Structures are given as structure tokens and as C-alpha cells.
DNA sequence: CCTGAAATTCGGGGGGC
DNA sequence: GCCCCCCGAATTTCAGG
């Protein structure tokens, strides 16, 4: 992981389909060493995969909701069960155990507020062990940036 | 945007470097119509780009912090200024205007708690117009999923 | 809108420096 | 380590159904 590796990652973060020659041109290498470095970072687990950035609105997913959750009990069992249930709800795209006033922060993506109400009623409110939850709608996204690689 | 398009996106979300033949094999098409559909979705803005999923820990970025911010004033000017300042801080990887008890939720990625303290002191606390802020560390991530495409 | 094939570009892997 | 070159595979274009 030297400066060149970080430069390569920075290019790939902006466009993961850039050809090796394009990557090489930016970082000042030819294609083959770039290829070797990328393979190495894939094997080392630095690169976890390649994905597409989608526009949720264009897909009919108009609302993102941040849900702050507090659990009743903090036993290993409750925690594990909660994780399992969340894994089975596709609208829950992120779930984090956090420090502070509440226990979890979920990011939920839905079509609209009606869809969210349905999700709350049919899925989230049915989860046992939730003491309290608070929903916060994303009204506007000001920034969505790549990881800071310092290059 | 029919079922096939969503299926293609679902494949690309899991692996944006899948060859057109691999994509085609999954959705039941040959390579060329897949290519055409992908191009169309790129032009329509459904696909915003391709990126790499990185392991922050492997890059020395050990801590993710969620910062809830309340502003003093909600004038257009304050709001715009705040956005501009956030744009210039690479550690702030996401910033959302939200409904509810506070105004903004930021996602900040740093090396460690010392690094976060430095960021707070040198950058965030210097921003004019912040009434209150509250930091919440991500202790564990239970889920990180693709957008729900219903396929 | 698809299939299938042709032309072009790219990925993946050697050998030399 | 990197660069250059080669071969097989992928992308992209375009005929025809």
C-alpha cells in the first residue's frame, strides 16, 4: 500500500470500469504493473468488490429514512436476533451498532412515505425487543464522496 | 426500465466488472442487448457510475462517526455556506439534510479517535453557525446491502 | 428487440531490462 | 520492481430475423 496503490484506488473509486491503460496513464505506470497491484489489493481484501452507483429516484426509490433504534435488552441473543431480522428486510440497506443515545442506526430506502408506513407497520414494529425508534427522513443530500485516500 | 433491466442492475450491483456474457447468462439474454440496455441506463442517469468497494480498515481508516448537527439559522445563506465547507473536508464522506430533532447527519471517516478529535477541533468546531453537534461512533456494521430492486 | 458474427479494444501473462 | 509484446477474451458495431 504505497502512494501509487492509493492513486490507483482513487481512480477506481471514480470509475471502476476504467481500463488498465487509463489507470496507468493517471498514476504514471503502464498497464501491467497496474494490473498486478490491483490483483494484489483484491487478494489482500483492500478491494472488496466492484459495484454500480445507481440513482434511487430513477428507480422509483424516492425516500431514504434514517431510523434510530433503542433495544430493550442488550443480551447477545437479542442483538443477534435483531441482526438476523434486519438481514431479511431488503429495504434496510445499512444497519450499524452505534455509541450514544440510541443503539442502532438503520438506513432504509423506500418508494415513498406510504411505502415506509407499510414497512414500519408490517416489519419494523413487529420486531420484538425494540424499546423505541425514531425516523428521520433525508430531505436533501449535500455530499456523497469517496473514501479519503489522501492523494 | 423493465424486469430485465432491474435484473441487469442487480447483477452489476453485486459485481460491476461482470462481463456482458456473464450478465446475459444470468438474465437470459445474449451479450449485445445487455450492452444496449446498460448504455441506455447510463444515458438515462439510472446508472451514475461504477465504483470500487473498499475496506476502510485495510486503508487505515478505523473509525466511522455519525455526526448530528443543528444549525443556528436556517437561512438559505447559512445552508449554502455549510454545504460548501463540508464539500471541502475530505473526511466528511456524506452529508444529509434531514427531518427531525437535528438538521444534518454527517458520516465522517477517520483513522482513529485521535484523528477525529483533530478534525473536530480544526475543522468542524470552526464552522460558523453550528448550534449543537453530537457524535456517534459506529461500533459495528451489521448490514451493508445493495438497493432493493425487487428481482 | 433479439441473435449472431465481424472488427476492435482490452485483459492477463510471459521474458527482458 | 517496470516496460513491451503476444494471445485469448471481452467489448462494440452491424447485419439480418
Tab-separated table of C-alpha atoms (C1' of nucleotides) in Angstrom:
chain	number	residue	atom	x	y	z
A	1	UNK	CA	0.000	0.000	0.000
A	2	UNK	CA	2.146	2.857	-1.231
A	3	UNK	CA	1.196	6.145	-2.813
A	4	UNK	CA	0.716	4.547	-6.238
A	5	UNK	CA	-1.712	1.990	-4.834
A	6	UNK	CA	-3.769	4.739	-3.252
A	7	UNK	CA	-3.708	6.659	-6.514
A	8	UNK	CA	-4.977	3.578	-8.343
A	9	UNK	CA	-7.796	3.172	-5.811
A	10	UNK	CA	-8.681	6.806	-6.179
A	11	UNK	CA	-9.086	6.352	-9.933
A	12	UNK	CA	-11.136	3.197	-9.452
A	13	UNK	CA	-13.372	4.887	-6.897
A	14	UNK	CA	-14.272	7.465	-9.517
A	15	UNK	CA	-14.634	4.917	-12.306
A	16	UNK	CA	-14.270	1.229	-11.619
A	17	UNK	CA	-14.573	0.423	-15.314
A	18	UNK	CA	-11.547	2.465	-16.313
A	19	UNK	CA	-9.242	0.331	-18.455
A	20	UNK	CA	-5.817	-0.546	-17.093
A	21	UNK	CA	-4.259	1.831	-19.593
A	22	UNK	CA	-6.394	4.722	-18.381
A	23	UNK	CA	-5.492	3.900	-14.794
A	24	UNK	CA	-1.848	3.634	-15.750
A	25	UNK	CA	-1.910	6.958	-17.579
A	26	UNK	CA	-3.165	8.751	-14.457
A	27	UNK	CA	-0.765	7.150	-11.983
A	28	UNK	CA	2.237	7.142	-14.313
A	29	UNK	CA	2.611	3.421	-14.932
A	30	UNK	CA	1.916	1.118	-17.830
A	31	UNK	CA	-0.995	-1.286	-17.743
A	32	UNK	CA	0.667	-4.440	-16.436
A	33	UNK	CA	2.031	-3.166	-13.108
A	34	UNK	CA	-1.377	-1.590	-12.512
A	35	UNK	CA	-2.975	-4.950	-13.101
A	36	UNK	CA	-0.578	-6.616	-10.649
A	37	UNK	CA	-1.195	-4.012	-7.975
A	38	UNK	CA	-4.955	-4.265	-8.351
A	39	UNK	CA	-4.859	-8.075	-8.132
A	40	UNK	CA	-2.730	-7.828	-5.008
A	41	UNK	CA	-5.169	-5.417	-3.377
A	42	UNK	CA	-8.079	-7.683	-4.283
A	43	UNK	CA	-6.359	-10.637	-2.639
A	44	UNK	CA	-5.373	-8.595	0.405
A	45	UNK	CA	-9.019	-7.637	0.884
A	46	UNK	CA	-8.391	-3.937	0.390
A	47	UNK	CA	-10.660	-4.099	-2.644
A	48	UNK	CA	-13.830	-5.911	-1.609
A	49	UNK	CA	-15.579	-5.727	-4.959
A	50	UNK	CA	-16.885	-3.576	-7.751
A	51	UNK	CA	-20.324	-2.085	-7.826
A	52	UNK	CA	-22.531	0.330	-9.688
A	53	UNK	CA	-23.732	3.691	-8.348
A	54	UNK	CA	-27.449	3.873	-9.002
A	55	UNK	CA	-29.838	6.800	-8.881
A	56	UNK	CA	-32.531	5.692	-6.389
A	57	UNK	CA	-35.057	8.242	-7.637
A	58	UNK	CA	-34.781	6.958	-11.205
A	59	UNK	CA	-35.565	3.507	-9.825
A	60	UNK	CA	-38.693	4.686	-8.070
A	61	UNK	CA	-36.998	4.790	-4.669
A	62	UNK	CA	-37.860	8.310	-3.625
A	63	UNK	CA	-37.299	8.253	0.117
A	64	UNK	CA	-34.358	7.427	2.330
A	65	UNK	CA	-35.112	7.201	6.029
A	66	UNK	CA	-32.641	7.072	8.886
A	67	UNK	CA	-34.082	5.074	11.759
A	68	UNK	CA	-32.601	5.356	15.229
A	69	UNK	CA	-33.406	2.324	17.317
A	70	UNK	CA	-33.080	1.587	21.037
A	71	UNK	CA	-33.395	-2.018	22.207
A	72	UNK	CA	-34.914	-3.276	25.456
A	73	UNK	CA	-32.196	-5.730	26.256
A	74	UNK	CA	-28.586	-5.805	25.220
A	75	UNK	CA	-28.055	-9.515	25.584
A	76	UNK	CA	-26.061	-11.331	22.919
A	77	UNK	CA	-29.203	-13.180	21.986
A	78	UNK	CA	-31.323	-10.079	21.373
A	79	UNK	CA	-28.530	-8.493	19.416
A	80	UNK	CA	-28.077	-11.491	17.182
A	81	UNK	CA	-31.797	-11.933	16.574
A	82	UNK	CA	-32.119	-8.281	15.671
A	83	UNK	CA	-29.320	-8.588	13.130
A	84	UNK	CA	-30.951	-11.635	11.575
A	85	UNK	CA	-34.302	-9.916	11.163
A	86	UNK	CA	-32.700	-6.862	9.596
A	87	UNK	CA	-30.815	-9.044	7.145
A	88	UNK	CA	-34.130	-10.336	5.844
A	89	UNK	CA	-35.584	-6.890	5.082
A	90	UNK	CA	-34.338	-5.702	1.685
A	91	UNK	CA	-35.388	-2.091	2.281
A	92	UNK	CA	-32.896	-1.920	5.156
A	93	UNK	CA	-29.728	-1.228	3.188
A	94	UNK	CA	-27.495	-0.415	6.156
A	95	UNK	CA	-27.528	-1.180	9.855
A	96	UNK	CA	-24.962	-0.033	12.366
A	97	UNK	CA	-24.493	-0.589	16.059
A	98	UNK	CA	-23.549	2.839	17.378
A	99	UNK	CA	-22.435	4.594	20.535
A	100	UNK	CA	-24.520	7.357	22.058
A	101	UNK	CA	-28.174	7.969	22.823
A	102	UNK	CA	-29.540	5.075	20.821
A	103	UNK	CA	-28.283	1.625	19.889
A	104	UNK	CA	-28.691	1.280	16.135
A	105	UNK	CA	-28.885	3.433	13.105
A	106	UNK	CA	-30.615	1.950	10.077
A	107	UNK	CA	-30.734	3.344	6.581
A	108	UNK	CA	-33.968	2.394	4.891
A	109	UNK	CA	-34.772	3.017	1.218
A	110	UNK	CA	-38.410	3.032	0.096
A	111	UNK	CA	-40.620	4.209	-2.753
A	112	UNK	CA	-42.456	6.870	-0.791
A	113	UNK	CA	-43.859	7.695	2.631
A	114	UNK	CA	-46.788	5.276	2.172
A	115	UNK	CA	-44.324	2.534	1.452
A	116	UNK	CA	-42.405	3.498	4.582
A	117	UNK	CA	-45.536	3.432	6.699
A	118	UNK	CA	-46.256	-0.071	5.401
A	119	UNK	CA	-42.698	-1.160	6.209
A	120	UNK	CA	-42.943	0.248	9.742
A	121	UNK	CA	-46.262	-1.437	10.369
A	122	UNK	CA	-45.551	-4.797	8.760
A	123	UNK	CA	-41.871	-5.247	9.506
A	124	UNK	CA	-40.154	-2.917	11.938
A	125	UNK	CA	-42.953	-2.664	14.536
A	126	UNK	CA	-43.163	-6.441	14.562
A	127	UNK	CA	-39.581	-6.865	15.721
A	128	UNK	CA	-39.512	-7.950	19.365
A	129	UNK	CA	-37.245	-6.106	21.761
A	130	UNK	CA	-37.376	-2.613	20.276
A	131	UNK	CA	-37.901	-0.118	23.085
A	132	UNK	CA	-38.008	2.960	20.937
A	133	UNK	CA	-37.460	4.063	17.367
A	134	UNK	CA	-37.296	7.421	15.692
A	135	UNK	CA	-37.425	8.059	11.946
A	136	UNK	CA	-35.646	10.879	10.214
A	137	UNK	CA	-36.256	11.473	6.503
A	138	UNK	CA	-33.411	12.515	4.251
A	139	UNK	CA	-34.646	15.764	2.699
A	140	UNK	CA	-31.569	16.512	0.632
A	141	UNK	CA	-28.140	15.019	0.177
A	142	UNK	CA	-25.442	17.667	0.154
A	143	UNK	CA	-22.469	15.402	-0.294
A	144	UNK	CA	-21.672	11.853	-1.263
A	145	UNK	CA	-17.937	11.396	-1.616
A	146	UNK	CA	-15.370	8.638	-1.952
A	147	UNK	CA	-13.252	7.498	0.966
A	148	UNK	CA	-10.425	9.917	1.785
A	149	UNK	CA	-7.242	8.300	0.456
A	150	UNK	CA	-5.031	11.333	0.783
A	151	UNK	CA	-3.839	11.564	-2.837
B	1	UNK	CA	-36.959	0.008	-17.043
B	2	UNK	CA	-38.478	-3.446	-17.186
B	3	UNK	CA	-37.765	-6.562	-15.195
B	4	UNK	CA	-34.727	-7.419	-17.325
B	5	UNK	CA	-33.177	-4.026	-16.701
B	6	UNK	CA	-33.599	-4.448	-12.965
B	7	UNK	CA	-32.092	-7.912	-13.186
B	8	UNK	CA	-29.081	-6.494	-15.028
B	9	UNK	CA	-28.654	-3.816	-12.354
B	10	UNK	CA	-28.892	-6.424	-9.668
B	11	UNK	CA	-26.016	-8.358	-11.253
B	12	UNK	CA	-23.954	-5.203	-11.661
B	13	UNK	CA	-24.573	-4.160	-8.050
B	14	UNK	CA	-23.019	-7.422	-6.941
B	15	UNK	CA	-20.186	-7.245	-9.470
B	16	UNK	CA	-19.781	-4.264	-11.729
B	17	UNK	CA	-16.945	-5.967	-13.600
B	18	UNK	CA	-19.020	-8.945	-14.706
B	19	UNK	CA	-18.597	-9.467	-18.441
B	20	UNK	CA	-21.594	-8.861	-20.703
B	21	UNK	CA	-21.798	-12.583	-21.318
B	22	UNK	CA	-21.985	-13.327	-17.598
B	23	UNK	CA	-24.686	-10.694	-17.220
B	24	UNK	CA	-26.506	-12.097	-20.210
B	25	UNK	CA	-26.317	-15.639	-18.890
B	26	UNK	CA	-27.994	-14.608	-15.625
B	27	UNK	CA	-30.780	-12.542	-17.173
B	28	UNK	CA	-31.343	-14.836	-20.171
B	29	UNK	CA	-30.072	-12.612	-22.990
B	30	UNK	CA	-27.025	-12.543	-25.222
B	31	UNK	CA	-24.273	-10.002	-24.697
B	32	UNK	CA	-25.316	-7.302	-27.155
B	33	UNK	CA	-28.802	-6.481	-25.851
B	34	UNK	CA	-27.308	-6.346	-22.354
B	35	UNK	CA	-24.813	-3.846	-23.597
B	36	UNK	CA	-27.547	-1.753	-25.215
B	37	UNK	CA	-29.666	-1.786	-22.084
B	38	UNK	CA	-26.729	-0.792	-19.911
B	39	UNK	CA	-25.794	2.088	-22.229
B	40	UNK	CA	-29.386	3.286	-22.193
B	41	UNK	CA	-29.488	3.234	-18.403
B	42	UNK	CA	-26.190	5.116	-18.252
B	43	UNK	CA	-27.563	7.825	-20.532
B	44	UNK	CA	-30.856	7.981	-18.650
B	45	UNK	CA	-28.928	8.591	-15.428
B	46	UNK	CA	-30.174	5.421	-13.774
B	47	UNK	CA	-26.565	4.266	-13.654
B	48	UNK	CA	-24.500	7.116	-12.251
B	49	UNK	CA	-21.166	5.382	-12.409
B	50	UNK	CA	-19.074	2.435	-11.375
B	51	UNK	CA	-17.059	2.289	-8.225
B	52	UNK	CA	-14.989	0.032	-6.070
B	53	UNK	CA	-15.994	-1.239	-2.618
B	54	UNK	CA	-13.017	-0.658	-0.347
B	55	UNK	CA	-12.252	-1.995	3.109
B	56	UNK	CA	-11.710	1.158	5.201
B	57	UNK	CA	-9.851	-0.714	7.940
B	58	UNK	CA	-7.321	-2.074	5.450
B	59	UNK	CA	-6.710	1.520	4.373
B	60	UNK	CA	-6.025	2.689	7.894
B	61	UNK	CA	-9.487	4.217	8.290
B	62	UNK	CA	-10.602	2.586	11.500
B	63	UNK	CA	-13.423	4.816	12.671
B	64	UNK	CA	-16.688	5.944	11.147
B	65	UNK	CA	-18.521	8.648	13.052
B	66	UNK	CA	-22.079	9.829	12.556
B	67	UNK	CA	-22.384	13.482	13.455
B	68	UNK	CA	-25.767	15.024	14.106
B	69	UNK	CA	-25.696	18.778	13.597
B	70	UNK	CA	-28.142	21.540	14.485
B	71	UNK	CA	-27.631	24.965	12.897
B	72	UNK	CA	-28.339	28.352	14.471
B	73	UNK	CA	-30.056	29.828	11.479
B	74	UNK	CA	-31.876	28.172	8.637
B	75	UNK	CA	-31.429	30.926	6.099
B	76	UNK	CA	-30.548	29.994	2.530
B	77	UNK	CA	-27.202	31.648	3.018
B	78	UNK	CA	-26.214	29.657	6.113
B	79	UNK	CA	-27.349	26.463	4.467
B	80	UNK	CA	-25.331	27.080	1.342
B	81	UNK	CA	-22.207	28.108	3.253
B	82	UNK	CA	-22.448	24.989	5.387
B	83	UNK	CA	-22.638	22.812	2.279
B	84	UNK	CA	-19.600	24.495	0.787
B	85	UNK	CA	-17.494	23.990	3.887
B	86	UNK	CA	-18.477	20.318	4.119
B	87	UNK	CA	-17.555	19.814	0.475
B	88	UNK	CA	-14.004	20.897	1.299
B	89	UNK	CA	-13.499	18.362	4.103
B	90	UNK	CA	-12.474	15.000	2.605
B	91	UNK	CA	-13.177	13.085	5.813
B	92	UNK	CA	-16.842	14.029	5.501
B	93	UNK	CA	-17.980	11.371	3.045
B	94	UNK	CA	-21.708	12.003	3.332
B	95	UNK	CA	-23.888	14.892	4.415
B	96	UNK	CA	-27.654	14.884	4.510
B	97	UNK	CA	-30.235	17.480	5.402
B	98	UNK	CA	-32.756	15.558	7.479
B	99	UNK	CA	-36.095	15.966	9.188
B	100	UNK	CA	-36.456	15.531	12.921
B	101	UNK	CA	-34.583	16.631	16.013
B	102	UNK	CA	-31.473	17.849	14.260
B	103	UNK	CA	-30.733	19.389	10.866
B	104	UNK	CA	-27.894	17.405	9.356
B	105	UNK	CA	-26.399	13.994	9.574
B	106	UNK	CA	-22.782	13.663	8.504
B	107	UNK	CA	-20.818	10.495	8.008
B	108	UNK	CA	-17.169	11.059	8.801
B	109	UNK	CA	-14.384	8.545	8.184
B	110	UNK	CA	-11.127	8.885	10.100
B	111	UNK	CA	-8.043	6.909	11.082
B	112	UNK	CA	-8.832	6.745	14.799
B	113	UNK	CA	-10.327	8.699	17.668
B	114	UNK	CA	-7.281	10.999	17.850
B	115	UNK	CA	-7.744	11.811	14.216
B	116	UNK	CA	-11.402	12.534	14.879
B	117	UNK	CA	-10.573	14.809	17.774
B	118	UNK	CA	-8.214	16.729	15.488
B	119	UNK	CA	-10.915	17.009	12.828
B	120	UNK	CA	-13.468	18.269	15.356
B	121	UNK	CA	-11.053	20.840	16.740
B	122	UNK	CA	-9.540	22.051	13.474
B	123	UNK	CA	-12.459	21.787	11.104
B	124	UNK	CA	-15.934	21.123	12.471
B	125	UNK	CA	-15.760	23.386	15.540
B	126	UNK	CA	-14.521	26.207	13.307
B	127	UNK	CA	-17.662	26.184	11.188
B	128	UNK	CA	-19.798	29.250	11.990
B	129	UNK	CA	-23.463	28.731	12.643
B	130	UNK	CA	-23.418	25.336	14.307
B	131	UNK	CA	-25.613	25.434	17.409
B	132	UNK	CA	-25.042	21.892	18.514
B	133	UNK	CA	-23.403	18.724	17.351
B	134	UNK	CA	-23.391	15.203	18.661
B	135	UNK	CA	-21.027	12.425	17.588
B	136	UNK	CA	-21.957	8.789	17.470
B	137	UNK	CA	-19.273	6.189	16.679
B	138	UNK	CA	-20.078	3.197	14.545
B	139	UNK	CA	-19.143	0.238	16.743
B	140	UNK	CA	-20.157	-2.494	14.334
B	141	UNK	CA	-21.817	-2.714	10.952
B	142	UNK	CA	-24.469	-5.425	10.840
B	143	UNK	CA	-25.582	-4.924	7.272
B	144	UNK	CA	-24.458	-3.214	4.104
B	145	UNK	CA	-26.722	-4.182	1.230
B	146	UNK	CA	-27.488	-3.156	-2.325
B	147	UNK	CA	-30.541	-1.110	-3.215
B	148	UNK	CA	-33.763	-3.156	-3.213
B	149	UNK	CA	-34.636	-3.725	-6.872
B	150	UNK	CA	-37.293	-6.331	-6.294
B	151	UNK	CA	-35.856	-9.079	-8.511
C	1	DC	C1'	-35.837	-6.055	-29.647
C	2	DC	C1'	-33.343	-10.024	-30.317
C	3	DT	C1'	-29.414	-13.211	-32.266
C	4	DG	C1'	-25.053	-13.997	-34.228
C	5	DA	C1'	-20.838	-12.786	-36.254
C	6	DA	C1'	-17.062	-9.233	-37.515
C	7	DA	C1'	-13.868	-5.720	-36.177
C	8	DT	C1'	-11.679	-3.538	-32.470
C	9	DT	C1'	-10.025	-2.988	-27.934
C	10	DC	C1'	-8.723	-4.886	-23.583
C	11	DG	C1'	-7.244	-8.162	-20.037
C	12	DG	C1'	-3.826	-11.474	-18.454
C	13	DG	C1'	0.569	-13.441	-18.509
C	14	DG	C1'	5.359	-14.243	-20.228
C	15	DG	C1'	10.536	-12.541	-20.901
C	16	DG	C1'	13.952	-8.872	-20.950
C	17	DC	C1'	15.887	-4.910	-18.645
D	1	DG	C1'	10.236	-3.678	-9.420
D	2	DC	C1'	8.748	-1.878	-14.596
D	3	DC	C1'	8.111	-1.919	-19.836
D	4	DC	C1'	6.967	-4.195	-24.196
D	5	DC	C1'	4.856	-7.747	-26.744
D	6	DC	C1'	1.797	-11.618	-27.588
D	7	DC	C1'	-2.569	-14.306	-27.357
D	8	DG	C1'	-7.153	-15.210	-25.938
D	9	DA	C1'	-11.242	-12.861	-24.394
D	10	DA	C1'	-14.101	-9.088	-23.980
D	11	DT	C1'	-16.472	-5.002	-25.850
D	12	DT	C1'	-18.811	-2.705	-29.530
D	13	DT	C1'	-20.799	-2.469	-34.067
D	14	DC	C1'	-23.815	-4.083	-37.511
D	15	DA	C1'	-26.003	-7.288	-40.489
D	16	DG	C1'	-30.487	-9.847	-40.629
D	17	DG	C1'	-34.840	-12.025	-38.495
